[in-house]
Tab-separated table of C-alpha atoms in Angstrom:
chain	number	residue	atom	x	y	z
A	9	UNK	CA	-25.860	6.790	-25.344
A	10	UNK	CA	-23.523	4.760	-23.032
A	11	UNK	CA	-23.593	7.686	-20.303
A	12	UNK	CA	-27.763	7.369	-20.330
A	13	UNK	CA	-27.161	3.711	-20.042
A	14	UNK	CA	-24.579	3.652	-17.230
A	15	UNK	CA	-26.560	6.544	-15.622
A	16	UNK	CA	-29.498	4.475	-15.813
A	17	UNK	CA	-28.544	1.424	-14.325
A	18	UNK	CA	-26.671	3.515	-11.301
A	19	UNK	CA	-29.956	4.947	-10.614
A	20	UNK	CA	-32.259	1.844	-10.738
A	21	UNK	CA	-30.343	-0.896	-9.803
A	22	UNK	CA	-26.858	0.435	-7.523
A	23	UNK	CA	-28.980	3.352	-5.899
A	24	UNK	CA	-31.570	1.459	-3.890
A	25	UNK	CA	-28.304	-0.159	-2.437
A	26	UNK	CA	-26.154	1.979	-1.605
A	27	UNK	CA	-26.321	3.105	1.789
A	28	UNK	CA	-27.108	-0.945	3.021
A	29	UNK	CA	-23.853	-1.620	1.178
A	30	UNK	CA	-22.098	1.060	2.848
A	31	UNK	CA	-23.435	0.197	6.315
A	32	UNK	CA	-22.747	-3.668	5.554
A	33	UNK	CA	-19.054	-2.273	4.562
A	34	UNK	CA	-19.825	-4.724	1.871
A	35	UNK	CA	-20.416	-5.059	-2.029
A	36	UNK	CA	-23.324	-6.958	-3.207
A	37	UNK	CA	-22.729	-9.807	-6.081
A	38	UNK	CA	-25.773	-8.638	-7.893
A	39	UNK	CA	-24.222	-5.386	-8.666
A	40	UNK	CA	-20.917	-6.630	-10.276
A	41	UNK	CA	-23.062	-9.253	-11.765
A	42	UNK	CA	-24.875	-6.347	-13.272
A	43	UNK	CA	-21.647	-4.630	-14.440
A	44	UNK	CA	-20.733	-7.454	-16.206
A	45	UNK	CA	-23.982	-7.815	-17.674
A	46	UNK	CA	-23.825	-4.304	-19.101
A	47	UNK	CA	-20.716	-4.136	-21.120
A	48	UNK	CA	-18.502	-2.379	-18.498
A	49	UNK	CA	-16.161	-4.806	-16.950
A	50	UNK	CA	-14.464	-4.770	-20.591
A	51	UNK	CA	-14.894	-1.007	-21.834
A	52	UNK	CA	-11.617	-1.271	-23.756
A	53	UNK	CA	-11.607	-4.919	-24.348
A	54	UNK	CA	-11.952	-6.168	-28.083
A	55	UNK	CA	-15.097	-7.775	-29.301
A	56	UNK	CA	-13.103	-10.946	-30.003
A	57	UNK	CA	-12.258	-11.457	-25.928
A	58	UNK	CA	-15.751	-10.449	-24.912
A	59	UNK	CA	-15.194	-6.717	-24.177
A	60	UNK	CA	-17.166	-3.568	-25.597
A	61	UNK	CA	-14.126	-2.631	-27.775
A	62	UNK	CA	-15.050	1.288	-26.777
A	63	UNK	CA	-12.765	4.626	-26.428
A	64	UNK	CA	-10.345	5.469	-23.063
A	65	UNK	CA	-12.948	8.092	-22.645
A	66	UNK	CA	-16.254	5.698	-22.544
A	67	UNK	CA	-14.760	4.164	-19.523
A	68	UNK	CA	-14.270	7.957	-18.140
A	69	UNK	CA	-17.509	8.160	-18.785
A	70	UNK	CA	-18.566	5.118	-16.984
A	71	UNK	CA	-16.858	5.765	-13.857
A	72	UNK	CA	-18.016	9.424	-13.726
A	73	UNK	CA	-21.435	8.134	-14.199
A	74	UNK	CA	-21.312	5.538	-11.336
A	75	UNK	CA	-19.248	7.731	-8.768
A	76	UNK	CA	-22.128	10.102	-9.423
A	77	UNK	CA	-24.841	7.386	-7.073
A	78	UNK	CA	-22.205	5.277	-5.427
A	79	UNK	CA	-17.894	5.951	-5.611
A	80	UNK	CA	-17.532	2.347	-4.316
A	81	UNK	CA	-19.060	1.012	-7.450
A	82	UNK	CA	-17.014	3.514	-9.282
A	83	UNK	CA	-13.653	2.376	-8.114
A	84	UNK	CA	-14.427	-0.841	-8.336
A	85	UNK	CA	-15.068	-0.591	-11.885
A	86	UNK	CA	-11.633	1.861	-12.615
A	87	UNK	CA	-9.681	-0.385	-11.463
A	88	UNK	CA	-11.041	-3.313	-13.336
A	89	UNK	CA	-11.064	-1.648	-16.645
A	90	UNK	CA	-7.845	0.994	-16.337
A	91	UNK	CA	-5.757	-1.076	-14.664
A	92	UNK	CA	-6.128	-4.563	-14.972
A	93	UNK	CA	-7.240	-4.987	-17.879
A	94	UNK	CA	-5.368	-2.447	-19.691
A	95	UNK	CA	-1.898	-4.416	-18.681
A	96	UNK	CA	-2.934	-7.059	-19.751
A	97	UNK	CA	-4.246	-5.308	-23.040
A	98	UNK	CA	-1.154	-3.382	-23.855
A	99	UNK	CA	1.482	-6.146	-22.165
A	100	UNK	CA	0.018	-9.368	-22.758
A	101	UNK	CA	0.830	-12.261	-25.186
A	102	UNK	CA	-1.713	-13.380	-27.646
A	103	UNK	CA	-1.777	-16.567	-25.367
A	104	UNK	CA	-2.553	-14.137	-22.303
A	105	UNK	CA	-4.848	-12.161	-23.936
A	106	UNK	CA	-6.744	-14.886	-25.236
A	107	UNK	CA	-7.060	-16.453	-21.660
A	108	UNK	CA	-7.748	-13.644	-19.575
A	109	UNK	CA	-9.501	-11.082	-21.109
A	110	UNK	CA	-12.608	-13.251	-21.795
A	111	UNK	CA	-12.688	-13.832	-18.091
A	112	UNK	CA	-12.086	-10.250	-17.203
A	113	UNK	CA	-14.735	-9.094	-19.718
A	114	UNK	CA	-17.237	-11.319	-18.755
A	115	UNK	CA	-17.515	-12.928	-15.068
A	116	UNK	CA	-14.381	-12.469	-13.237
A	117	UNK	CA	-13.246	-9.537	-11.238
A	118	UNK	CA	-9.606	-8.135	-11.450
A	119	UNK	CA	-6.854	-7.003	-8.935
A	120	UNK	CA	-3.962	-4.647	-8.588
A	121	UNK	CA	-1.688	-5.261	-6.312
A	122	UNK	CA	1.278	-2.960	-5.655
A	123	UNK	CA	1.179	-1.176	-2.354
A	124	UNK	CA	3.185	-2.981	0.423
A	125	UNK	CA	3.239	-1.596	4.111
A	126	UNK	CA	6.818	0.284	3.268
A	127	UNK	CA	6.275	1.331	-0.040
A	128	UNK	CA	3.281	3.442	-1.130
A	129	UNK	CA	4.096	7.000	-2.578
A	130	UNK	CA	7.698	4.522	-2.874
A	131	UNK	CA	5.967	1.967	-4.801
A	132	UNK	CA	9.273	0.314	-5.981
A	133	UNK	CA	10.597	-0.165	-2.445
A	134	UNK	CA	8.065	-3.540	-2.469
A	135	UNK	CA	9.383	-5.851	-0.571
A	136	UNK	CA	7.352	-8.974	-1.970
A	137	UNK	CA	9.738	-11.516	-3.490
A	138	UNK	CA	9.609	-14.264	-6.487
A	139	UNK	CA	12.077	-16.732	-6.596
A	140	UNK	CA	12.406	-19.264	-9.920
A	141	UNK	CA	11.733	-23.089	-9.775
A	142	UNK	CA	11.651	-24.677	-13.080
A	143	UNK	CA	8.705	-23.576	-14.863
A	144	UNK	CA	7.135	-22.098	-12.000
A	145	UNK	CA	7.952	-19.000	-9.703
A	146	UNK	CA	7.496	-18.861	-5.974
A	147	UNK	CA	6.082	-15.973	-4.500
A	148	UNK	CA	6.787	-14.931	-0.726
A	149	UNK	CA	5.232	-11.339	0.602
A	150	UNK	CA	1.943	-10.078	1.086
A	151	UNK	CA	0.155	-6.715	0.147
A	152	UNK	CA	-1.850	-3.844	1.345
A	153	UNK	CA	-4.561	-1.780	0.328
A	154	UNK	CA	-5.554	-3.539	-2.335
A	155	UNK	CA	-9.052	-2.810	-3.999
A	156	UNK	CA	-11.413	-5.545	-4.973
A	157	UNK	CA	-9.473	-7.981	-3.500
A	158	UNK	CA	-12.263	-9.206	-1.444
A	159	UNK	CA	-14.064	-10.208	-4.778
A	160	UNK	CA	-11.923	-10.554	-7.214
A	161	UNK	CA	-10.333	-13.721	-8.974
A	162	UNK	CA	-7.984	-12.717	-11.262
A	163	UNK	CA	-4.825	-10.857	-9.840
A	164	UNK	CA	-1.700	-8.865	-11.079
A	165	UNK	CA	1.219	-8.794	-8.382
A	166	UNK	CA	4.067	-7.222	-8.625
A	167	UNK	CA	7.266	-8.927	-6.793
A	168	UNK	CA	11.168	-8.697	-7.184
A	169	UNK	CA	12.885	-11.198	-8.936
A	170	UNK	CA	16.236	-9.580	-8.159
A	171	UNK	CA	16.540	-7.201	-5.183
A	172	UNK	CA	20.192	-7.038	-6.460
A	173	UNK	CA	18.894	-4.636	-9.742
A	174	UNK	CA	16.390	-2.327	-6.838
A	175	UNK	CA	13.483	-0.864	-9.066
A	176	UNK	CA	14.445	-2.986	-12.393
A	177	UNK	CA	13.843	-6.485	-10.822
A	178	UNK	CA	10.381	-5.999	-10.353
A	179	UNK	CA	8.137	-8.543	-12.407
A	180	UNK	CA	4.264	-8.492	-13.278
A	181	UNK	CA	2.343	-11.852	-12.375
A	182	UNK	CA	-1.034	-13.330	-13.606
A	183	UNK	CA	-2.141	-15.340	-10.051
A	184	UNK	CA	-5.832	-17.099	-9.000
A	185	UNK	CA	-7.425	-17.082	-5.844
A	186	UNK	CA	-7.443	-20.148	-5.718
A	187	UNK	CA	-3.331	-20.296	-6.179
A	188	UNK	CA	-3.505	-19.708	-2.610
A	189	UNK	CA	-4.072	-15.612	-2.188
A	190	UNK	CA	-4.604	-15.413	0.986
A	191	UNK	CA	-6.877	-12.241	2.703
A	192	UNK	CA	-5.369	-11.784	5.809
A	193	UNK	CA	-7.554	-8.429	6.502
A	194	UNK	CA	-10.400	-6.320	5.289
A	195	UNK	CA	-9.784	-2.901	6.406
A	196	UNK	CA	-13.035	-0.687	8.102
A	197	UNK	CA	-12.751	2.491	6.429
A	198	UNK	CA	-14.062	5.979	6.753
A	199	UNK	CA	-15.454	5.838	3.004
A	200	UNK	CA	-15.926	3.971	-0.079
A	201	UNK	CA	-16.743	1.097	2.361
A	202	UNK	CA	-18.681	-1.395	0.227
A	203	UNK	CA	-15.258	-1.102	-2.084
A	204	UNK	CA	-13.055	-4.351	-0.596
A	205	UNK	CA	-9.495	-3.158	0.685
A	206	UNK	CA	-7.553	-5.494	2.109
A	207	UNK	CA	-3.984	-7.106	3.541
A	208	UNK	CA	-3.033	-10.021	0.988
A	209	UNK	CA	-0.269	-12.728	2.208
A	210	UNK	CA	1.548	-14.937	-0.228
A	211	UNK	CA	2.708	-17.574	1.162
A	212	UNK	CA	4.698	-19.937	-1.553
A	213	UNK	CA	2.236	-18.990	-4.165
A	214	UNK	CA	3.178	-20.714	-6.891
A	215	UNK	CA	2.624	-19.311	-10.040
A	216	UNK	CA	3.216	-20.916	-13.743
A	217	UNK	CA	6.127	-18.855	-15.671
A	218	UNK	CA	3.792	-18.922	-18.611
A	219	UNK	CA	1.608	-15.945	-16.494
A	220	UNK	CA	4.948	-13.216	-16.002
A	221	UNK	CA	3.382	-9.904	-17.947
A	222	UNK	CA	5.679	-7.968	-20.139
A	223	UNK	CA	8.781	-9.994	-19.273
A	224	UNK	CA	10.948	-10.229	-16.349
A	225	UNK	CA	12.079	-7.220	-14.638
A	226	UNK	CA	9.719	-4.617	-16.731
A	227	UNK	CA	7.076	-5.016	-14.105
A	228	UNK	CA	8.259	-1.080	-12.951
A	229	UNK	CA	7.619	0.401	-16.358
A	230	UNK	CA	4.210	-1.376	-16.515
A	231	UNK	CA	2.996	0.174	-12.874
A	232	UNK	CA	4.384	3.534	-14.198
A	233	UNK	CA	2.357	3.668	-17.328
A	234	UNK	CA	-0.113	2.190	-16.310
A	235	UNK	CA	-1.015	4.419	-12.773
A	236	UNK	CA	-0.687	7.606	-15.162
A	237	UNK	CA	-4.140	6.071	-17.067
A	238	UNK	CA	-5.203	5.182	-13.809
A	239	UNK	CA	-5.323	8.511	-12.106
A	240	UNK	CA	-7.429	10.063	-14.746
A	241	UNK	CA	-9.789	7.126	-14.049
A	242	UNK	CA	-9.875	8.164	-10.249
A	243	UNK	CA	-10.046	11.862	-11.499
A	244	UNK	CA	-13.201	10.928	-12.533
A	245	UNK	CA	-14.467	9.284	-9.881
A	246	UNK	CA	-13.847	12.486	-7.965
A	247	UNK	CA	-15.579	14.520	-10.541
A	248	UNK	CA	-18.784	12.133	-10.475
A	249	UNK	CA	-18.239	12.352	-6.816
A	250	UNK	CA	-18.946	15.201	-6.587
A	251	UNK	CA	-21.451	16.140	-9.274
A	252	UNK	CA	-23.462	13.835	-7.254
A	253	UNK	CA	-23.165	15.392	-4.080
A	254	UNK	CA	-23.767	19.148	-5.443
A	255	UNK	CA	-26.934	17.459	-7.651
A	256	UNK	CA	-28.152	15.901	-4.101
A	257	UNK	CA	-27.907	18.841	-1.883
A	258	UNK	CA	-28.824	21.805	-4.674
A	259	UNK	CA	-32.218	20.870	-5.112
A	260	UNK	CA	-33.072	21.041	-1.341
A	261	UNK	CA	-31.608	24.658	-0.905
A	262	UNK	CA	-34.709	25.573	-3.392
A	263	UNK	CA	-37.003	23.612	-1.480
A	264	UNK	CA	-36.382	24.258	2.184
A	265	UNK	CA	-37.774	27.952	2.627
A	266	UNK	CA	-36.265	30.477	5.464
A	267	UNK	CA	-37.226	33.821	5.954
A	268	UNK	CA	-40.070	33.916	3.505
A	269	UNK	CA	-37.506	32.465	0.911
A	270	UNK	CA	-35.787	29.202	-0.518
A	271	UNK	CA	-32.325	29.073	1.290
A	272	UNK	CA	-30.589	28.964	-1.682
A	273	UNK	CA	-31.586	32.318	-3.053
A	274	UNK	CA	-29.848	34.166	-0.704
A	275	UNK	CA	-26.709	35.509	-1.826
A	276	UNK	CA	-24.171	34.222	0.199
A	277	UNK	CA	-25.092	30.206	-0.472
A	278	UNK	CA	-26.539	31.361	-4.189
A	279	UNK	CA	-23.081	32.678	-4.552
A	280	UNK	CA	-21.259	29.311	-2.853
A	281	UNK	CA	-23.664	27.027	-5.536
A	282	UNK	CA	-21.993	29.422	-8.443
A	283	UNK	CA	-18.413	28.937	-7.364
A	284	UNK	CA	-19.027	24.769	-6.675
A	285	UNK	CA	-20.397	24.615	-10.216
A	286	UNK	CA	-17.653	26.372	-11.951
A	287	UNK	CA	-15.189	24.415	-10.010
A	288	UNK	CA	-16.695	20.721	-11.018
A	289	UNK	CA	-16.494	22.154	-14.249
A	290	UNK	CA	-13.083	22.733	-14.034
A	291	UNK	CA	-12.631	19.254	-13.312
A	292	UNK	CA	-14.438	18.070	-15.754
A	293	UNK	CA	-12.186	19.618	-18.430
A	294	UNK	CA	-8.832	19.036	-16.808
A	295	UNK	CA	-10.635	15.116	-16.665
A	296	UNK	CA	-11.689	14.988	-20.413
A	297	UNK	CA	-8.633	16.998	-21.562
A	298	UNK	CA	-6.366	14.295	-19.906
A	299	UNK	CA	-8.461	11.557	-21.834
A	300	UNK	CA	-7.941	13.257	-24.958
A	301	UNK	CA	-4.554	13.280	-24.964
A	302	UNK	CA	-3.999	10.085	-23.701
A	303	UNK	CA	-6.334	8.604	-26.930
A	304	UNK	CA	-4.388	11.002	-28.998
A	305	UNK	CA	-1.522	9.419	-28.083
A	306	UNK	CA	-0.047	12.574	-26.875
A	307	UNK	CA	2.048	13.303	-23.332
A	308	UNK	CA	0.268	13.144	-20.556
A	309	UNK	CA	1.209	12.861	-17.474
A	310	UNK	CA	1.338	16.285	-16.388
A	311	UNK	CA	-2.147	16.476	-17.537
A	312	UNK	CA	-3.070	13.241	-15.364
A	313	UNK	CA	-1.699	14.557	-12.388
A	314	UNK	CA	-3.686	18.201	-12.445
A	315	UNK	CA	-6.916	15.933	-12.968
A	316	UNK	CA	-6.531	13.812	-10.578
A	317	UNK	CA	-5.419	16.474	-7.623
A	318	UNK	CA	-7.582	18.953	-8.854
A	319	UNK	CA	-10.763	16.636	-8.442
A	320	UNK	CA	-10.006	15.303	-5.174
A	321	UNK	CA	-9.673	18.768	-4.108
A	322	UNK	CA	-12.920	19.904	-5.488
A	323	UNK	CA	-14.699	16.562	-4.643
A	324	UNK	CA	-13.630	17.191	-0.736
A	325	UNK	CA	-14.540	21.226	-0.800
A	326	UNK	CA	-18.176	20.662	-2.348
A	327	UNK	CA	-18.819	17.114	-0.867
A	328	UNK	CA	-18.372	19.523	2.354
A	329	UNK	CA	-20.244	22.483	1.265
A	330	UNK	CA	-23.428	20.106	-0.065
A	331	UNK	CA	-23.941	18.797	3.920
A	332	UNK	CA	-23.892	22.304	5.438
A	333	UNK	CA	-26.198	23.438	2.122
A	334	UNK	CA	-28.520	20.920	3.548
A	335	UNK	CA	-28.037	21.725	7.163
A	336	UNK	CA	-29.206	19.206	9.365
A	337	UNK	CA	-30.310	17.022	6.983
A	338	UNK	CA	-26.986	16.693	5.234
A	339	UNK	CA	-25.639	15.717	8.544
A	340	UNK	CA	-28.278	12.622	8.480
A	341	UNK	CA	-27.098	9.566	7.077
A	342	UNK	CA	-30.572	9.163	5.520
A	343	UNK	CA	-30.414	11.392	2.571
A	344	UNK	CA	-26.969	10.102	1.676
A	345	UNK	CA	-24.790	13.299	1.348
A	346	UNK	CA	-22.443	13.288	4.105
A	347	UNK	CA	-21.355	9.966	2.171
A	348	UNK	CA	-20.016	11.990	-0.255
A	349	UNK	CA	-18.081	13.181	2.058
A	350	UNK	CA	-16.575	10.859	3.498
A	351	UNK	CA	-16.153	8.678	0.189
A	352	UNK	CA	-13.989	12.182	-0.952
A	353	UNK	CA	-11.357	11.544	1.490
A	354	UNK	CA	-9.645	9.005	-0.470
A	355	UNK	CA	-8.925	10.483	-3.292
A	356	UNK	CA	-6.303	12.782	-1.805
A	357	UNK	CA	-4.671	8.988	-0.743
A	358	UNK	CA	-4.853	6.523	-3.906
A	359	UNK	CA	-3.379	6.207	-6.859
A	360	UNK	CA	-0.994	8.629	-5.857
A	361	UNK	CA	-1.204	11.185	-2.984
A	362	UNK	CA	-2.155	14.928	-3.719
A	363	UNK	CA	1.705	16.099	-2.402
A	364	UNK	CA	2.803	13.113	-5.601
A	365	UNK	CA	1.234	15.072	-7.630
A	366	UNK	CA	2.024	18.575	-7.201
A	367	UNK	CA	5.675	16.898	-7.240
A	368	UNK	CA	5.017	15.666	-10.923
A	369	UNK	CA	3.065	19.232	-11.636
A	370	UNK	CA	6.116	21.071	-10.070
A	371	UNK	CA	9.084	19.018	-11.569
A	372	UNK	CA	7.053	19.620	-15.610
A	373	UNK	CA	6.810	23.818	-14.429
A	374	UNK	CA	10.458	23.391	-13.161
A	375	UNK	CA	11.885	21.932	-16.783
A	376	UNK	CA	10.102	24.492	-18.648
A	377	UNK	CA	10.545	27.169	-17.129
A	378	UNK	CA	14.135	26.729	-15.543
């Protein structure tokens, strides 16, 4: 039921969009208006602050569903729901909760904000700083690539409190927009365009001590937790990725007639279509199997990690195949394919890069089996 409803409003109201968004390089209000309308700006949230109160795997579910018609919706949505909101879930104070996940449920977008220029795959070498004054902290830095940050209201930054402790003096903060977040630049990108990524500079941001998530100096274990949940999230937009690219391009192969016969009955691309399908499949179940155990309340980063780089490879390799399936067409902008494409790029980057994660998949094979 919630996948026909999320595939339904992708369809009718973010697919007549999409490519104007992506040529604008720009999201349009009436389609996170629309998520919020439909329940999934809170998947996980309780009914008593707004949310759905659904499953770890309904949100799976959504983004797969979105990234299926646009990945820039997609991501937008994971990292409003599996980051943001989960923090603030699992780490927040009854008075936090009680503030901000009404907000973040019903009107106001979320932020992450971790990367700094000198540390992303070495996220804890942030450089951002927060310095205590009375019942306030200061923050000095700034930020880059951060998604939604274009749109959003509500942020989570991470800063030092103690460069003297490295890694452990790293703090969570609640901020506003309108604490003084400043968007110094919004990056032109290859893909994902109408997705906001930009430079943030914090200038003095002041920021009531009342808003410091999970206590001082746990802001570390937060961003580890939390980015294992996260990459099954962008797992999935891979896997919608490119379930949407193979269900764009397949059809025309049956269609567009060569030789007295639809292109994509002869053997070598028939065979091609067989081997993309089994491999989105195989996504799908490393994707799902991650989600399990993650509800279950199982281990699972290992299994986070093979989702994750295992769907950005497959969402790359058949993103690819679908344009030359098409042939020229797929080339076009106008049917919407080589999109795909270039939306796939990114999720070799995020969240952690494909080399972090054969790391984390080589360090598990290297305990068990040395």
């Amino acid at each position: 039921m919630l996948r026909e409803s999320v595939k339904r409003f992708a369809n009718e109201v973010v697919g007549p969009k999409v490519r104007e968004m992506d040529e604008k390089e720009s999201m349009e209000s009436e389609i996170i208006n629309g998520l919020f309308e439909q329940g999934l700006m809170g998947i996980e949230t309780s009914a008593v602050h707004g949310g759905a109160e659904c499953s770890f795997t309904s949100a799976i579910i959504a983004i797969e569903e979105l990234a299926k018609v646009d990945p820039s919706v997609s991501v937008m949505c994971d990292v409003h729901n599996t980051l943001v909101n989960t923090i603030l879930r699992q780490h927040g104070t009854k008075e936090q909760q009680d503030k901000w996940l009404p907000q973040l449920a019903q009107s106001k977008l979320g932020s992450f904000c971790l990367s700094e220029a000198a540390s992303g795959s070495d996220a804890f070498a942030l450089q951002t700083r927060a310095k205590k004054d009375g019942d306030h902290w200061i923050i000095n830095g700034s930020k880059m690539w951060i998604t939604n940050s274009y749109e959003a209201e509500i942020f989570l930054v991470f800063a030092n409190v103690d460069p003297s402790k490295g890694y452990k003096g790293i703090t969570c903060f609640i901020a506003t927009k309108d604490m003084g977040i400043k968007i110094a630049k919004k990056e032109e990108k290859l893909g994902i365009r109408a997705s906001s990524t930009c430079t943030l500079n914090f200038d003095d941001l002041r920021i009531p001590a009342e808003n410091v998530i999970g206590g001082e100096g746990k802001g570390y274990k937060l961003a580890i937790e939390i980015l294992n949940e996260g990459r099954i999230g962008i797992a999935a937009q891979m896997l919608g990725l490119a379930q949407g690219a193979f269900d764009k391009a397949v059809p025309y192969t049956y269609q567009r007639t060569q030789f007295g016969q639809p292109v994509g009955t002869f053997q070598g691309m028939a065979f091609q279509i067989a081997q993309a399908a089994v491999e989105i499949e195989s996504a799908r179940l490393l994707t799902y199997n991650a989600a399990r155990r993650k509800e279950e309340g199982k281990a699972f980063t290992k299994e986070a990690a093979m989702a994750k780089y295992w769907a950005s490879v497959i969402a790359q390799r058949v993103s690819g195949q679908a344009i030359e399936w098409a042939g020229g067409v797929g080339f076009t902008r106008e049917t919407g394919i080589e999109k795909f494409w270039r939306d796939s790029k990114i999720g070799a980057i995020y969240e952690g890069t494909s080399n972090i994660q054969l790391q984390t998949i080589a360090k598990f094979v290297q305990k068990q089996y040395s």
